[in-house]
Tab-separated table of C-alpha atoms in Angstrom:
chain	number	residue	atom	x	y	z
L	1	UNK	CA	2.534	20.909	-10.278
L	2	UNK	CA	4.487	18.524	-7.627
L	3	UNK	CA	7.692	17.640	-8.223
L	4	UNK	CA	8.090	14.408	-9.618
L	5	UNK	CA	10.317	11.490	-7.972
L	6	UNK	CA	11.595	8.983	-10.763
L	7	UNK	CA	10.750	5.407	-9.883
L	8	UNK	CA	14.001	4.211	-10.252
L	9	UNK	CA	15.376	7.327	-7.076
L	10	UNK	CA	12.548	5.963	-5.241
L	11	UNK	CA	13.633	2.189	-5.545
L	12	UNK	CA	17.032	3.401	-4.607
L	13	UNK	CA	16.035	5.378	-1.698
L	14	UNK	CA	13.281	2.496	-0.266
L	15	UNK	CA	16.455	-0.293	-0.441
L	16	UNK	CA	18.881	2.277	1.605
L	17	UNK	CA	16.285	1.539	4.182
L	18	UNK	CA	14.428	-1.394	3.082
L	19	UNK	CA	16.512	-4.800	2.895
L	20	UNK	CA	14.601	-7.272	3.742
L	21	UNK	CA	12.840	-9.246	0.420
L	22	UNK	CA	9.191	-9.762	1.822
L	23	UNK	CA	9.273	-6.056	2.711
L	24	UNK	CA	10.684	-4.759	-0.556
L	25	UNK	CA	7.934	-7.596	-2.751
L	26	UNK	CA	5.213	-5.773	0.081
L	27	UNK	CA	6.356	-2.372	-1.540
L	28	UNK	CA	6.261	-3.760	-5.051
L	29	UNK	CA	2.627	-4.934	-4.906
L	30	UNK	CA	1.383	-1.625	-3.130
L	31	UNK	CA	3.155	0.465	-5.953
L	32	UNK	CA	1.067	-2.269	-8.809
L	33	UNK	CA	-2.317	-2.007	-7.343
L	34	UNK	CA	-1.633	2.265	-6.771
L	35	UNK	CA	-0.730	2.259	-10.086
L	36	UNK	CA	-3.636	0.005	-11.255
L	37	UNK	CA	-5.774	2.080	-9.147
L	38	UNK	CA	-4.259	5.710	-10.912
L	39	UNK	CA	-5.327	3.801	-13.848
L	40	UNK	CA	-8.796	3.511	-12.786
L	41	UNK	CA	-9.098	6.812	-11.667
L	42	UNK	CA	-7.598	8.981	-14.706
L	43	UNK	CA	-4.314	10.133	-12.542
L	44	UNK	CA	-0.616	9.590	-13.047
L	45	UNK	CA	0.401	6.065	-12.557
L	46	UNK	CA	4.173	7.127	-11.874
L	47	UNK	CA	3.053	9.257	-9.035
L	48	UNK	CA	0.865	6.998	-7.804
L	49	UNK	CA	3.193	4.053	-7.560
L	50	UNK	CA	5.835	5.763	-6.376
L	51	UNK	CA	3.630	7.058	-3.462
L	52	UNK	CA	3.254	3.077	-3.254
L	53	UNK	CA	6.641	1.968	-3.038
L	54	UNK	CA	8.136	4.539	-0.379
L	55	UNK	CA	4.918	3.999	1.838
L	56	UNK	CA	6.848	2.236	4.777
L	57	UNK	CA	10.219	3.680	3.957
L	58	UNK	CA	11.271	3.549	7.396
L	59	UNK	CA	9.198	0.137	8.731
L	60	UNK	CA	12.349	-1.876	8.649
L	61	UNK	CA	15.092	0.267	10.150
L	62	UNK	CA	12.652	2.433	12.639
L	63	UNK	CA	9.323	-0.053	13.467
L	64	UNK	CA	8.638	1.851	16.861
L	65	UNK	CA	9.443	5.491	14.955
L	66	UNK	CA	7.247	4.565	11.978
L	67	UNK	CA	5.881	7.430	9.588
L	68	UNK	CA	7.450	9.772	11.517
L	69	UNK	CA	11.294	8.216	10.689
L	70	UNK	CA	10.020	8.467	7.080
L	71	UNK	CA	9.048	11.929	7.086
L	72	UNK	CA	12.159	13.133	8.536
L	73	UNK	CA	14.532	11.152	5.879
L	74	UNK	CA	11.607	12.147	2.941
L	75	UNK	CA	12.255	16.309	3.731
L	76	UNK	CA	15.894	15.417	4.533
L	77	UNK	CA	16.074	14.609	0.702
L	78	UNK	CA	13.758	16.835	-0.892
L	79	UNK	CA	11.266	14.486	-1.517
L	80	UNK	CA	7.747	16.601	-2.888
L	81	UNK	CA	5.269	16.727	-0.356
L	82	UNK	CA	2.599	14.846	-2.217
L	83	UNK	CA	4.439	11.801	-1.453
L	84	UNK	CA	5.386	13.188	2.376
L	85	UNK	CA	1.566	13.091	2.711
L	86	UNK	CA	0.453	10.081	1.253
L	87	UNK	CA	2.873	8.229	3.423
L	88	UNK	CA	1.879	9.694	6.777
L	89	UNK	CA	-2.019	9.092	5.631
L	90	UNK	CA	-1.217	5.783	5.495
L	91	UNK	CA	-0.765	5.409	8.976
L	92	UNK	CA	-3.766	7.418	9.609
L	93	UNK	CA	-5.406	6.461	12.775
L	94	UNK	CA	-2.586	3.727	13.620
L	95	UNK	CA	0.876	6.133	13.867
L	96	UNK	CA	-0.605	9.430	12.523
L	97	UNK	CA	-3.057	11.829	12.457
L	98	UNK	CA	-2.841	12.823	9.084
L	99	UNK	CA	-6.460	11.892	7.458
L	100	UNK	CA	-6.658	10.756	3.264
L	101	UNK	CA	-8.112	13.762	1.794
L	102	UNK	CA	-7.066	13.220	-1.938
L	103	UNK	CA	-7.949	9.942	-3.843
L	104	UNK	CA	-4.783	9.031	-3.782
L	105	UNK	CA	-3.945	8.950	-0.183
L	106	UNK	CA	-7.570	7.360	0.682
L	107	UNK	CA	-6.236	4.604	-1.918
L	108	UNK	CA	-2.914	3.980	-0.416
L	109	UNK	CA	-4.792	3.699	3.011
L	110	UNK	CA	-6.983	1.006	1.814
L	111	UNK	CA	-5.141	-0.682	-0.005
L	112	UNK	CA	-1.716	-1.190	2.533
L	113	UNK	CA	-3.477	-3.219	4.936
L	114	UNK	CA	-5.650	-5.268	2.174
L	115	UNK	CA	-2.491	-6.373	-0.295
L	116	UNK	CA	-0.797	-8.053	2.592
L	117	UNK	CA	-4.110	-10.003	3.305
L	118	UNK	CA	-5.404	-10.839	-0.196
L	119	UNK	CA	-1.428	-12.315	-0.397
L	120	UNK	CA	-1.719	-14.364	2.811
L	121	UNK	CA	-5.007	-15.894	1.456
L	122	UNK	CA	-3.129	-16.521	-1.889
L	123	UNK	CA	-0.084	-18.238	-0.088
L	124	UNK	CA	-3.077	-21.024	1.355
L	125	UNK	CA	-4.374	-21.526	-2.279
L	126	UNK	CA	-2.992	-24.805	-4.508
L	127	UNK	CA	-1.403	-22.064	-6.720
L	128	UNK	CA	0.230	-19.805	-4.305
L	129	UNK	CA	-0.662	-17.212	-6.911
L	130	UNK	CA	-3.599	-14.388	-6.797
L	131	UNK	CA	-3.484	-14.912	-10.198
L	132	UNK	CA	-6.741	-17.439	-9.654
L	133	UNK	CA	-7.908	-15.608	-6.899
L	134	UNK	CA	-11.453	-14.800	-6.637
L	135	UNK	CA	-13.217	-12.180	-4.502
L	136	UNK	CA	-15.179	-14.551	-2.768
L	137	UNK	CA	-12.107	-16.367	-1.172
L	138	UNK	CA	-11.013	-13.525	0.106
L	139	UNK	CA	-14.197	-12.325	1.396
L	140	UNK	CA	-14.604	-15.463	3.702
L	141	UNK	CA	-11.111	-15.615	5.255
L	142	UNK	CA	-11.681	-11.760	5.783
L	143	UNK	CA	-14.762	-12.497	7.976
L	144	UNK	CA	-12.633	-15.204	9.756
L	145	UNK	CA	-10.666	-13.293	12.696
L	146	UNK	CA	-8.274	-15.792	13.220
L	147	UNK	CA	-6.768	-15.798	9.774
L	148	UNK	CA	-4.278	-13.320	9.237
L	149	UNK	CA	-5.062	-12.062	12.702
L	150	UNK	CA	-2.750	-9.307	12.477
L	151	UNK	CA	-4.363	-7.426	9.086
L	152	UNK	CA	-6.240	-4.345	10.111
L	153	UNK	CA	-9.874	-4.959	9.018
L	154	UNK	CA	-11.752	-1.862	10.618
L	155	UNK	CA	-8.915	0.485	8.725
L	156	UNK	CA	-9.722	-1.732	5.353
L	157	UNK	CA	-13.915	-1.382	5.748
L	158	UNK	CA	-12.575	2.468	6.923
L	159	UNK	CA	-11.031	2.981	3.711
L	160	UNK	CA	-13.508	1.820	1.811
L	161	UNK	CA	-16.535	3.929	2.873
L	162	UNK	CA	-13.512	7.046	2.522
L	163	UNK	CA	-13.152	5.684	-1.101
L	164	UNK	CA	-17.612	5.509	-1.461
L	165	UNK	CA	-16.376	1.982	-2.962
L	166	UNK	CA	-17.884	-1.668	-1.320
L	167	UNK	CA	-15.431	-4.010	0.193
L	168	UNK	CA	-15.784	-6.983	-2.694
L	169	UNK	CA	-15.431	-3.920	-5.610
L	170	UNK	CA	-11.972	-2.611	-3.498
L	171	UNK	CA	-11.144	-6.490	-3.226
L	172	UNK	CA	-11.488	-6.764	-7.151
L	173	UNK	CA	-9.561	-4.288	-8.186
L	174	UNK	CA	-6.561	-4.691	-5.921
L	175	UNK	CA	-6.689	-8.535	-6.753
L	176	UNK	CA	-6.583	-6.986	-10.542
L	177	UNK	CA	-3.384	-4.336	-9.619
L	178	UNK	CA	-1.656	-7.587	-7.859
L	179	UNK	CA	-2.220	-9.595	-10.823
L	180	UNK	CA	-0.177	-7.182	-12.852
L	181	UNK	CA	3.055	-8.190	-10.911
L	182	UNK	CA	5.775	-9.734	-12.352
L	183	UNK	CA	5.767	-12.899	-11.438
L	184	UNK	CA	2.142	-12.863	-9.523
């Protein structure tokens, strides 16, 4: 059995490194949907989420040393290596070679790219809100390569066929995890 990391060490540890609000609200909504996604899958939500919120520990502080920064500071304090992992898979393909093998990590890798999109396309809605976000929406400013040119769409349809899940059902349920925000 890992060793668990409370949530409230982890939010200490990601804002030592992570000050900036739009990078700390992109760590809350990655821990929601990993949780929502535990959820869906039968595993611990507390792990899960946690794997979610320390995901870009390092982003901020160490952009050009990313995944590798956080690996160094994550064994510098202890931190289990299910978390280590999930992390570096993360960045599979982009900063890292470390591959998703569990559910978990093949969820965080989906997912990462995919909350900061389905949030762009919810900043261009009336609402501002995913909260009356629907799949569809998303689905046609995801085929438009302009919009949100920066979002990673090869590592999202990647993730996907890793998870044996279709793009609309991963947009669903990651709409459904960001819903469960405080103050989505």
């Amino acid at each position: 059995m890992e060793a668990k990391l409370s949530r409230e060490d982890a939010w200490k540890l990601l804002t030592e490194y992570t000050r900036t609000p739009s990078l700390q609200n992109h760590a809350l909504t990655v821990e929601a949907v990993m949780r929502h996604f535990a959820r869906l899958n039968g595993e611990d939500e507390e792990i899960w989420g946690v794997a979610g919120l320390l995901h870009d520990l390092d982003y901020e502080q160490y952009p050009q040393e990313h995944c590798r920064k956080a690996e160094e500071i994550m064994r510098e304090k202890g931190i289990d290596e299910i978390y280590i992992r999930a992390m570096k898979c993360h960045g599979y393909g982009l900063c890292t070679d470390t591959k998703p093998e569990s559910q978990m990590e093949k969820v965080l890798y989906t997912i990462d790219e995919l909350t900061g999109f389905i949030h762009a396309v919810s900043l261009m809605r009336p609402s501002r809100s995913v909260q009356d976000l629907e799949v569809k929406s998303v689905k046609k400013k995801f085929k438009d390569k302009a919009f949100a040119a920066g979002v990673n769409r090869d590592v999202i349809r990647s993730g996907c066929e890793m998870l044996g899940m279709d793009l609309d059902e991963v947009i669903h349920e990651t709409i459904a995890g960001m819903r469960e925000m405080p103050g989505a």
